[in-house]
mmCIF file of C-alpha atoms in Angstrom:
data_model
loop_
_atom_site.group_PDB
_atom_site.id
_atom_site.type_symbol
_atom_site.label_atom_id
_atom_site.label_comp_id
_atom_site.label_asym_id
_atom_site.label_seq_id
_atom_site.Cartn_x
_atom_site.Cartn_y
_atom_site.Cartn_z
ATOM 1 C CA MET U 1 110.193 -25.469 128.170
ATOM 2 C CA THR U 2 109.424 -22.270 126.131
ATOM 3 C CA ALA U 3 107.471 -19.038 127.183
ATOM 4 C CA SER U 4 104.303 -18.837 125.270
ATOM 5 C CA ASN U 5 103.549 -15.086 126.110
ATOM 6 C CA GLY U 6 100.065 -15.669 124.614
ATOM 7 C CA ARG U 7 101.545 -16.649 121.290
ATOM 8 C CA VAL U 8 99.252 -18.043 118.849
ATOM 9 C CA ALA U 9 100.416 -20.200 115.912
ATOM 10 C CA VAL U 10 98.995 -21.300 112.502
ATOM 11 C CA VAL U 11 99.735 -24.949 111.594
ATOM 12 C CA THR U 12 99.106 -26.425 108.427
ATOM 13 C CA GLY U 13 98.317 -30.291 107.913
ATOM 14 C CA ALA U 14 97.625 -30.260 111.494
ATOM 15 C CA GLY U 15 94.720 -33.248 111.582
ATOM 16 C CA ARG U 16 97.351 -36.060 111.282
ATOM 17 C CA GLY U 17 100.845 -37.119 111.864
ATOM 18 C CA LEU U 18 103.478 -34.742 112.081
ATOM 19 C CA GLY U 19 101.381 -31.692 111.831
ATOM 20 C CA ARG U 20 99.491 -33.193 114.400
ATOM 21 C CA ALA U 21 102.118 -33.792 116.704
ATOM 22 C CA HIS U 22 103.263 -30.227 115.922
ATOM 23 C CA ALA U 23 99.770 -28.394 117.185
ATOM 24 C CA LEU U 24 99.556 -30.756 120.346
ATOM 25 C CA ALA U 25 103.336 -29.626 121.333
ATOM 26 C CA LEU U 26 102.490 -25.646 120.542
ATOM 27 C CA ALA U 27 99.547 -25.943 122.637
ATOM 28 C CA ALA U 28 101.199 -28.054 125.285
ATOM 29 C CA GLU U 29 103.498 -24.920 125.911
ATOM 30 C CA GLY U 30 100.827 -22.709 126.297
ATOM 31 C CA VAL U 31 100.150 -21.085 122.508
ATOM 32 C CA ARG U 32 96.767 -21.099 121.083
ATOM 33 C CA VAL U 33 96.472 -23.161 118.088
ATOM 34 C CA VAL U 34 94.798 -22.456 114.478
ATOM 35 C CA VAL U 35 94.832 -26.440 113.347
ATOM 36 C CA ASN U 36 94.485 -26.682 109.135
ATOM 37 C CA ASP U 37 94.004 -29.541 107.711
ATOM 38 C CA LEU U 38 91.865 -29.946 104.154
ATOM 39 C CA GLY U 39 91.048 -33.872 105.365
ATOM 40 C CA VAL U 40 92.674 -35.461 102.187
ATOM 41 C CA GLY U 41 94.162 -38.962 102.253
ATOM 42 C CA PRO U 42 97.469 -39.683 101.596
ATOM 43 C CA ASP U 43 97.033 -39.142 97.714
ATOM 44 C CA GLY U 44 95.289 -35.867 97.890
ATOM 45 C CA GLU U 45 92.107 -37.350 97.247
ATOM 46 C CA GLY U 46 89.004 -36.946 99.349
ATOM 47 C CA GLY U 47 88.459 -34.378 101.712
ATOM 48 C CA GLY U 48 86.849 -33.530 104.646
ATOM 49 C CA PRO U 49 86.953 -31.459 108.299
ATOM 50 C CA GLY U 50 87.138 -33.970 110.177
ATOM 51 C CA PRO U 51 90.785 -34.600 111.274
ATOM 52 C CA ALA U 52 91.318 -30.862 111.792
ATOM 53 C CA GLU U 53 88.192 -30.738 114.156
ATOM 54 C CA CYS U 54 89.780 -33.446 116.173
ATOM 55 C CA THR U 55 93.212 -32.037 116.565
ATOM 56 C CA ALA U 56 91.172 -29.063 117.756
ATOM 57 C CA ALA U 57 88.891 -31.033 119.794
ATOM 58 C CA GLU U 58 91.983 -33.189 121.400
ATOM 59 C CA ILE U 59 93.768 -29.917 122.176
ATOM 60 C CA ARG U 60 90.733 -28.546 124.153
ATOM 61 C CA ALA U 61 90.076 -31.859 125.677
ATOM 62 C CA ARG U 62 93.834 -31.241 127.293
ATOM 63 C CA GLY U 63 93.347 -27.884 128.539
ATOM 64 C CA GLY U 64 94.439 -26.034 125.482
ATOM 65 C CA GLN U 65 93.116 -23.212 123.273
ATOM 66 C CA ALA U 66 92.522 -23.842 119.337
ATOM 67 C CA VAL U 67 90.142 -23.711 116.231
ATOM 68 C CA ALA U 68 89.997 -25.553 113.164
ATOM 69 C CA HIS U 69 90.449 -24.304 110.121
ATOM 70 C CA PRO U 70 89.608 -26.651 106.996
ATOM 71 C CA GLY U 71 90.314 -24.757 104.263
ATOM 72 C CA ASP U 72 92.536 -25.327 100.921
ATOM 73 C CA VAL U 73 95.727 -23.276 101.783
ATOM 74 C CA ALA U 74 97.062 -23.590 98.336
ATOM 75 C CA THR U 75 94.430 -21.227 97.184
ATOM 76 C CA PRO U 76 94.591 -17.632 97.607
ATOM 77 C CA ASP U 77 91.198 -17.733 99.409
ATOM 78 C CA GLY U 78 92.133 -20.445 101.944
ATOM 79 C CA ALA U 79 95.675 -18.962 102.714
ATOM 80 C CA ALA U 80 94.012 -15.536 103.269
ATOM 81 C CA SER U 81 91.636 -16.849 105.566
ATOM 82 C CA LEU U 82 93.847 -18.914 107.335
ATOM 83 C CA VAL U 83 95.497 -15.450 108.630
ATOM 84 C CA THR U 84 91.982 -14.268 109.403
ATOM 85 C CA THR U 85 91.154 -16.659 111.435
ATOM 86 C CA ALA U 86 94.070 -16.861 113.923
ATOM 87 C CA LEU U 87 93.352 -12.806 113.984
ATOM 88 C CA GLU U 88 89.306 -13.223 114.377
ATOM 89 C CA THR U 89 89.898 -16.245 116.798
ATOM 90 C CA PHE U 90 92.853 -14.604 119.164
ATOM 91 C CA GLY U 91 93.404 -11.300 118.236
ATOM 92 C CA ARG U 92 97.220 -12.041 116.983
ATOM 93 C CA LEU U 93 99.217 -14.458 114.604
ATOM 94 C CA ASP U 94 102.986 -15.250 115.983
ATOM 95 C CA ALA U 95 104.210 -17.858 114.280
ATOM 96 C CA LEU U 96 103.173 -20.232 110.830
ATOM 97 C CA VAL U 97 103.971 -23.696 110.537
ATOM 98 C CA ASN U 98 103.819 -24.679 107.076
ATOM 99 C CA ASN U 99 103.396 -28.839 107.139
ATOM 100 C CA ALA U 100 100.646 -29.673 104.604
ATOM 101 C CA GLY U 101 101.434 -32.128 102.098
ATOM 102 C CA PHE U 102 100.674 -35.648 100.136
ATOM 103 C CA LEU U 103 102.735 -38.060 97.958
ATOM 104 C CA ARG U 104 102.102 -39.399 94.601
ATOM 105 C CA ASP U 105 105.536 -41.146 93.785
ATOM 106 C CA ARG U 106 106.346 -42.351 90.352
ATOM 107 C CA MET U 107 109.491 -43.032 88.718
ATOM 108 C CA LEU U 108 110.162 -40.388 86.307
ATOM 109 C CA VAL U 109 109.086 -41.818 83.354
ATOM 110 C CA ASN U 110 105.886 -42.923 84.613
ATOM 111 C CA LEU U 111 105.303 -39.252 86.496
ATOM 112 C CA GLY U 112 102.132 -38.069 84.861
ATOM 113 C CA GLU U 113 101.669 -33.913 84.500
ATOM 114 C CA ASP U 114 98.887 -34.059 86.983
ATOM 115 C CA ASP U 115 100.646 -35.548 89.607
ATOM 116 C CA TRP U 116 103.595 -33.632 88.984
ATOM 117 C CA ASP U 117 101.158 -30.266 89.191
ATOM 118 C CA ALA U 118 99.360 -31.921 92.357
ATOM 119 C CA VAL U 119 102.392 -32.283 94.728
ATOM 120 C CA VAL U 120 104.169 -29.344 93.264
ATOM 121 C CA ARG U 121 100.783 -27.067 94.303
ATOM 122 C CA VAL U 122 100.313 -28.603 97.638
ATOM 123 C CA HIS U 123 104.300 -28.261 98.876
ATOM 124 C CA LEU U 124 105.617 -25.550 97.306
ATOM 125 C CA LYS U 125 102.599 -23.374 96.320
ATOM 126 C CA GLY U 126 101.252 -24.582 99.782
ATOM 127 C CA HIS U 127 103.741 -22.964 101.410
ATOM 128 C CA PHE U 128 104.266 -19.680 99.385
ATOM 129 C CA LEU U 129 100.635 -18.777 99.827
ATOM 130 C CA PRO U 130 100.062 -18.722 104.012
ATOM 131 C CA LEU U 131 103.699 -17.136 104.292
ATOM 132 C CA ARG U 132 102.575 -14.099 101.660
ATOM 133 C CA HIS U 133 99.649 -13.378 103.947
ATOM 134 C CA ALA U 134 101.330 -13.880 107.371
ATOM 135 C CA ALA U 135 103.791 -11.772 106.114
ATOM 136 C CA ALA U 136 101.567 -8.914 104.911
ATOM 137 C CA HIS U 137 100.334 -8.857 108.105
ATOM 138 C CA TRP U 138 103.570 -8.481 110.060
ATOM 139 C CA ARG U 139 104.885 -6.013 107.813
ATOM 140 C CA ALA U 140 101.840 -3.879 108.401
ATOM 141 C CA GLU U 141 102.459 -4.482 112.188
ATOM 142 C CA THR U 142 106.020 -3.473 111.907
ATOM 143 C CA LYS U 143 104.798 -0.273 109.897
ATOM 144 C CA ALA U 144 102.156 0.484 112.332
ATOM 145 C CA GLY U 145 104.702 0.549 115.349
ATOM 146 C CA ARG U 146 103.883 -3.217 116.621
ATOM 147 C CA PRO U 147 106.777 -5.047 115.010
ATOM 148 C CA PRO U 148 106.206 -8.793 115.774
ATOM 149 C CA ALA U 149 108.641 -11.559 117.391
ATOM 150 C CA ALA U 150 107.186 -13.698 114.285
ATOM 151 C CA ARG U 151 108.243 -16.816 113.466
ATOM 152 C CA VAL U 152 107.963 -19.326 110.431
ATOM 153 C CA VAL U 153 108.945 -23.094 110.181
ATOM 154 C CA ASN U 154 108.740 -24.429 106.686
ATOM 155 C CA THR U 155 108.747 -27.969 105.968
ATOM 156 C CA THR U 156 111.317 -29.218 103.260
ATOM 157 C CA SER U 157 112.829 -32.898 103.025
ATOM 158 C CA GLY U 158 115.917 -34.978 102.725
ATOM 159 C CA ALA U 159 114.597 -35.789 99.178
ATOM 160 C CA GLY U 160 114.433 -31.924 98.512
ATOM 161 C CA LEU U 161 117.977 -31.764 100.213
ATOM 162 C CA LEU U 162 119.526 -34.259 98.302
ATOM 163 C CA GLY U 163 117.354 -36.259 95.885
ATOM 164 C CA SER U 164 115.241 -39.294 96.086
ATOM 165 C CA VAL U 165 114.704 -41.913 93.488
ATOM 166 C CA GLY U 166 110.941 -42.138 92.715
ATOM 167 C CA GLN U 167 109.929 -38.914 94.271
ATOM 168 C CA ALA U 168 111.045 -36.016 91.018
ATOM 169 C CA GLY U 169 107.999 -33.799 92.068
ATOM 170 C CA TYR U 170 108.123 -34.479 95.940
ATOM 171 C CA ALA U 171 111.638 -33.636 95.721
ATOM 172 C CA ALA U 172 111.546 -30.257 93.499
ATOM 173 C CA ALA U 173 108.805 -29.048 95.669
ATOM 174 C CA LYS U 174 110.744 -29.378 98.536
ATOM 175 C CA ALA U 175 114.307 -28.212 97.432
ATOM 176 C CA GLY U 176 111.848 -25.073 96.391
ATOM 177 C CA ILE U 177 110.669 -25.144 99.534
ATOM 178 C CA ALA U 178 114.333 -24.988 101.222
ATOM 179 C CA ALA U 179 115.555 -21.916 98.440
ATOM 180 C CA LEU U 180 112.082 -19.957 99.355
ATOM 181 C CA THR U 181 113.128 -20.392 103.025
ATOM 182 C CA LEU U 182 116.184 -18.759 102.446
ATOM 183 C CA VAL U 183 114.673 -15.696 100.350
ATOM 184 C CA ALA U 184 111.821 -15.101 103.036
ATOM 185 C CA ALA U 185 114.679 -15.404 105.416
ATOM 186 C CA ALA U 186 116.647 -12.348 104.234
ATOM 187 C CA GLU U 187 113.181 -10.498 102.689
ATOM 188 C CA LEU U 188 111.479 -10.714 106.150
ATOM 189 C CA ALA U 189 114.125 -9.634 108.328
ATOM 190 C CA PRO U 190 113.308 -6.327 108.591
ATOM 191 C CA TYR U 191 109.874 -6.608 110.169
ATOM 192 C CA GLY U 192 111.256 -8.971 112.788
ATOM 193 C CA VAL U 193 110.125 -12.133 111.366
ATOM 194 C CA LEU U 194 113.034 -15.379 111.187
ATOM 195 C CA VAL U 195 111.948 -17.967 108.845
ATOM 196 C CA ASN U 196 113.811 -21.575 109.313
ATOM 197 C CA ALA U 197 112.699 -24.821 107.766
ATOM 198 C CA VAL U 198 113.126 -28.533 108.879
ATOM 199 C CA ALA U 199 113.729 -31.825 107.179
ATOM 200 C CA PRO U 200 112.050 -34.499 109.201
ATOM 201 C CA ALA U 201 112.131 -38.027 109.009
ATOM 202 C CA ALA U 202 109.236 -39.823 111.029
ATOM 203 C CA ARG U 203 106.797 -42.363 110.527
ATOM 204 C CA THR U 204 103.462 -40.595 109.239
ATOM 205 C CA ARG U 205 101.016 -42.126 106.475
ATOM 206 C CA MET U 206 103.001 -40.840 103.925
ATOM 207 C CA THR U 207 105.853 -43.052 105.094
ATOM 208 C CA GLU U 208 104.559 -46.077 107.499
ATOM 209 C CA THR U 209 105.409 -48.676 105.288
ATOM 210 C CA VAL U 210 109.410 -47.129 105.266
ATOM 211 C CA PHE U 211 109.714 -46.487 108.739
ATOM 212 C CA ALA U 212 107.762 -49.275 110.102
ATOM 213 C CA ALA U 213 110.793 -50.546 111.676
ATOM 214 C CA GLY U 214 111.351 -48.023 113.631
ATOM 215 C CA MET U 215 108.361 -48.780 115.651
ATOM 216 C CA ALA U 216 109.160 -49.846 119.631
ATOM 217 C CA PRO U 217 108.501 -53.606 119.839
ATOM 218 C CA PRO U 218 104.577 -54.026 121.216
ATOM 219 C CA ASP U 219 106.039 -56.067 124.201
ATOM 220 C CA ARG U 220 108.400 -53.183 125.545
ATOM 221 C CA PRO U 221 105.760 -49.582 124.719
ATOM 222 C CA ASP U 222 108.660 -48.071 127.011
ATOM 223 C CA THR U 223 111.389 -48.098 124.330
ATOM 224 C CA PHE U 224 111.907 -45.169 122.556
ATOM 225 C CA ASP U 225 110.373 -44.884 119.104
ATOM 226 C CA ALA U 226 112.854 -43.283 116.965
ATOM 227 C CA MET U 227 109.978 -42.893 113.755
ATOM 228 C CA ALA U 228 107.490 -41.260 116.384
ATOM 229 C CA PRO U 229 106.724 -37.749 114.849
ATOM 230 C CA GLU U 230 106.416 -36.556 118.054
ATOM 231 C CA ASN U 231 110.493 -36.192 118.011
ATOM 232 C CA VAL U 232 110.251 -33.665 115.610
ATOM 233 C CA SER U 233 108.231 -31.382 117.432
ATOM 234 C CA PRO U 234 110.484 -29.506 119.994
ATOM 235 C CA LEU U 235 112.760 -28.519 117.604
ATOM 236 C CA VAL U 236 109.407 -27.133 115.885
ATOM 237 C CA VAL U 237 108.247 -25.448 119.059
ATOM 238 C CA TRP U 238 111.745 -23.849 119.364
ATOM 239 C CA LEU U 239 112.020 -22.330 116.661
ATOM 240 C CA ALA U 240 108.457 -21.171 116.708
ATOM 241 C CA SER U 241 109.217 -19.409 119.709
ATOM 242 C CA ALA U 242 110.487 -16.527 120.731
ATOM 243 C CA ALA U 243 113.564 -18.270 122.159
ATOM 244 C CA SER U 244 114.861 -18.924 118.895
ATOM 245 C CA ARG U 245 115.477 -15.176 118.486
ATOM 246 C CA GLY U 246 119.131 -14.751 115.837
ATOM 247 C CA VAL U 247 118.525 -17.526 113.996
ATOM 248 C CA THR U 248 117.025 -17.813 110.817
ATOM 249 C CA GLY U 249 117.722 -18.836 107.012
ATOM 250 C CA ARG U 250 118.490 -22.248 108.302
ATOM 251 C CA VAL U 251 117.746 -26.036 107.644
ATOM 252 C CA PHE U 252 117.660 -28.522 110.109
ATOM 253 C CA GLU U 253 117.219 -32.396 109.756
ATOM 254 C CA ALA U 254 115.164 -34.016 112.357
ATOM 255 C CA GLU U 255 115.357 -37.888 113.067
ATOM 256 C CA GLY U 256 114.335 -39.421 116.716
ATOM 257 C CA GLY U 257 116.584 -37.779 119.001
ATOM 258 C CA ARG U 258 119.384 -36.693 116.224
ATOM 259 C CA ILE U 259 119.384 -32.976 114.427
ATOM 260 C CA THR U 260 121.537 -31.914 111.748
ATOM 261 C CA VAL U 261 122.376 -28.213 110.874
ATOM 262 C CA MET U 262 122.176 -29.073 106.739
ATOM 263 C CA GLU U 263 124.655 -26.938 104.556
ATOM 264 C CA GLY U 264 123.415 -26.245 101.463
ATOM 265 C CA TRP U 265 125.066 -24.922 98.429
ATOM 266 C CA HIS U 266 128.203 -23.011 98.951
ATOM 267 C CA HIS U 267 131.122 -21.830 96.810
ATOM 268 C CA GLY U 268 133.781 -24.436 96.103
ATOM 269 C CA PRO U 269 136.713 -25.029 93.840
ATOM 270 C CA THR U 270 137.308 -22.284 91.385
ATOM 271 C CA GLU U 271 139.408 -21.139 88.552
ATOM 272 C CA ASP U 272 139.194 -17.627 86.960
ATOM 273 C CA ARG U 273 141.452 -17.323 83.322
ATOM 274 C CA ALA U 274 139.464 -14.191 82.427
ATOM 275 C CA ALA U 275 138.901 -15.018 79.445
ATOM 276 C CA ARG U 276 136.481 -17.077 76.806
ATOM 277 C CA ARG U 277 137.345 -21.082 76.911
ATOM 278 C CA THR U 278 136.855 -23.513 74.306
ATOM 279 C CA PRO U 279 134.503 -26.417 75.099
ATOM 280 C CA THR U 280 137.503 -28.771 75.487
ATOM 281 C CA GLU U 281 139.354 -26.075 77.822
ATOM 282 C CA ALA U 282 136.106 -25.922 79.980
ATOM 283 C CA GLY U 283 135.900 -29.710 80.755
ATOM 284 C CA ASP U 284 139.219 -29.641 81.929
ATOM 285 C CA ALA U 285 139.019 -26.920 84.125
ATOM 286 C CA ALA U 286 135.619 -28.963 85.354
ATOM 287 C CA LEU U 287 137.681 -31.986 86.033
ATOM 288 C CA ARG U 288 140.341 -30.201 87.805
ATOM 289 C CA LEU U 289 137.743 -28.336 89.931
ATOM 290 C CA LEU U 290 135.926 -31.717 90.532
ATOM 291 C CA THR U 291 139.382 -33.396 92.073
ATOM 292 C CA ARG U 292 139.097 -30.755 94.608
ATOM 293 C CA ALA U 293 135.201 -30.667 94.932
ATOM 294 C CA ARG U 294 133.866 -31.987 98.379
ATOM 295 C CA PRO U 295 132.192 -35.664 97.462
ATOM 296 C CA GLU U 296 128.522 -35.209 96.700
ATOM 297 C CA GLU U 297 126.118 -37.164 99.214
ATOM 298 C CA PRO U 298 124.353 -40.245 97.501
ATOM 299 C CA VAL U 299 120.345 -39.555 96.001
ATOM 300 C CA TYR U 300 118.373 -41.549 98.515
ATOM 301 C CA GLY U 301 117.778 -44.792 96.935
ATOM 302 C CA SER U 302 120.440 -44.807 94.619
ATOM 303 C CA ARG U 303 122.686 -47.250 96.435
#
């Protein structure tokens, strides 16, 4: 258990899947939750307030406190109102869980510009804008002498960390989220804000065909369902809590009962001759360095 101490969290994309699981898990720990969801389909089409309202109502039915926010967090007004809703409803904001997203998978040569723009917008801009508005609030609190113990949990993906065939737009956006996490962690540390990311693997509307095999057998419902989204939520709850003190700028992979600290770009083998090389000399140096470098992990779907 993590002591909530009256904390308030915003969870985007919380009407279904991972976001819903996170919202319910936070509420179970006594956290008051702003449940955001635009209500769109798995490809971003359609929309409506129903999913956000349903999750908020489910939390209230279990004795928790929640309010629905059906706005578009990839717009300045939607992101700003997300923070305003938390402050006007519960009087504070302690944690932001960025989770909203959808898929439009295509092989690169078939990927349309509109699909690319839509996916990058919801994932990357949909992380940036809520983070920007929440950070502005926390900075103001710090300057007013009320430093917060604030937390941000972003949602990246193995596709963004290692690549994934057929998911160029999604992978690019998720890689951007990983980099955004590092920058935000460094920039917001003076204001008491810790920023981390999770790369979950779970069965949701976007992945139900991929992870269907991970379901618990119907004749043994007590069997551990490794692909249930609820398996990811305990890590998210901890990262969003005051108990995660000192942990920032990290990316964790979470799947079933497994948690992995991901290690991103590091300086590897290097040569410096303090002089300009010819192309041939540069190529020879690159090949020598590659023999000393750690082998890269394969792109998902490439083998």
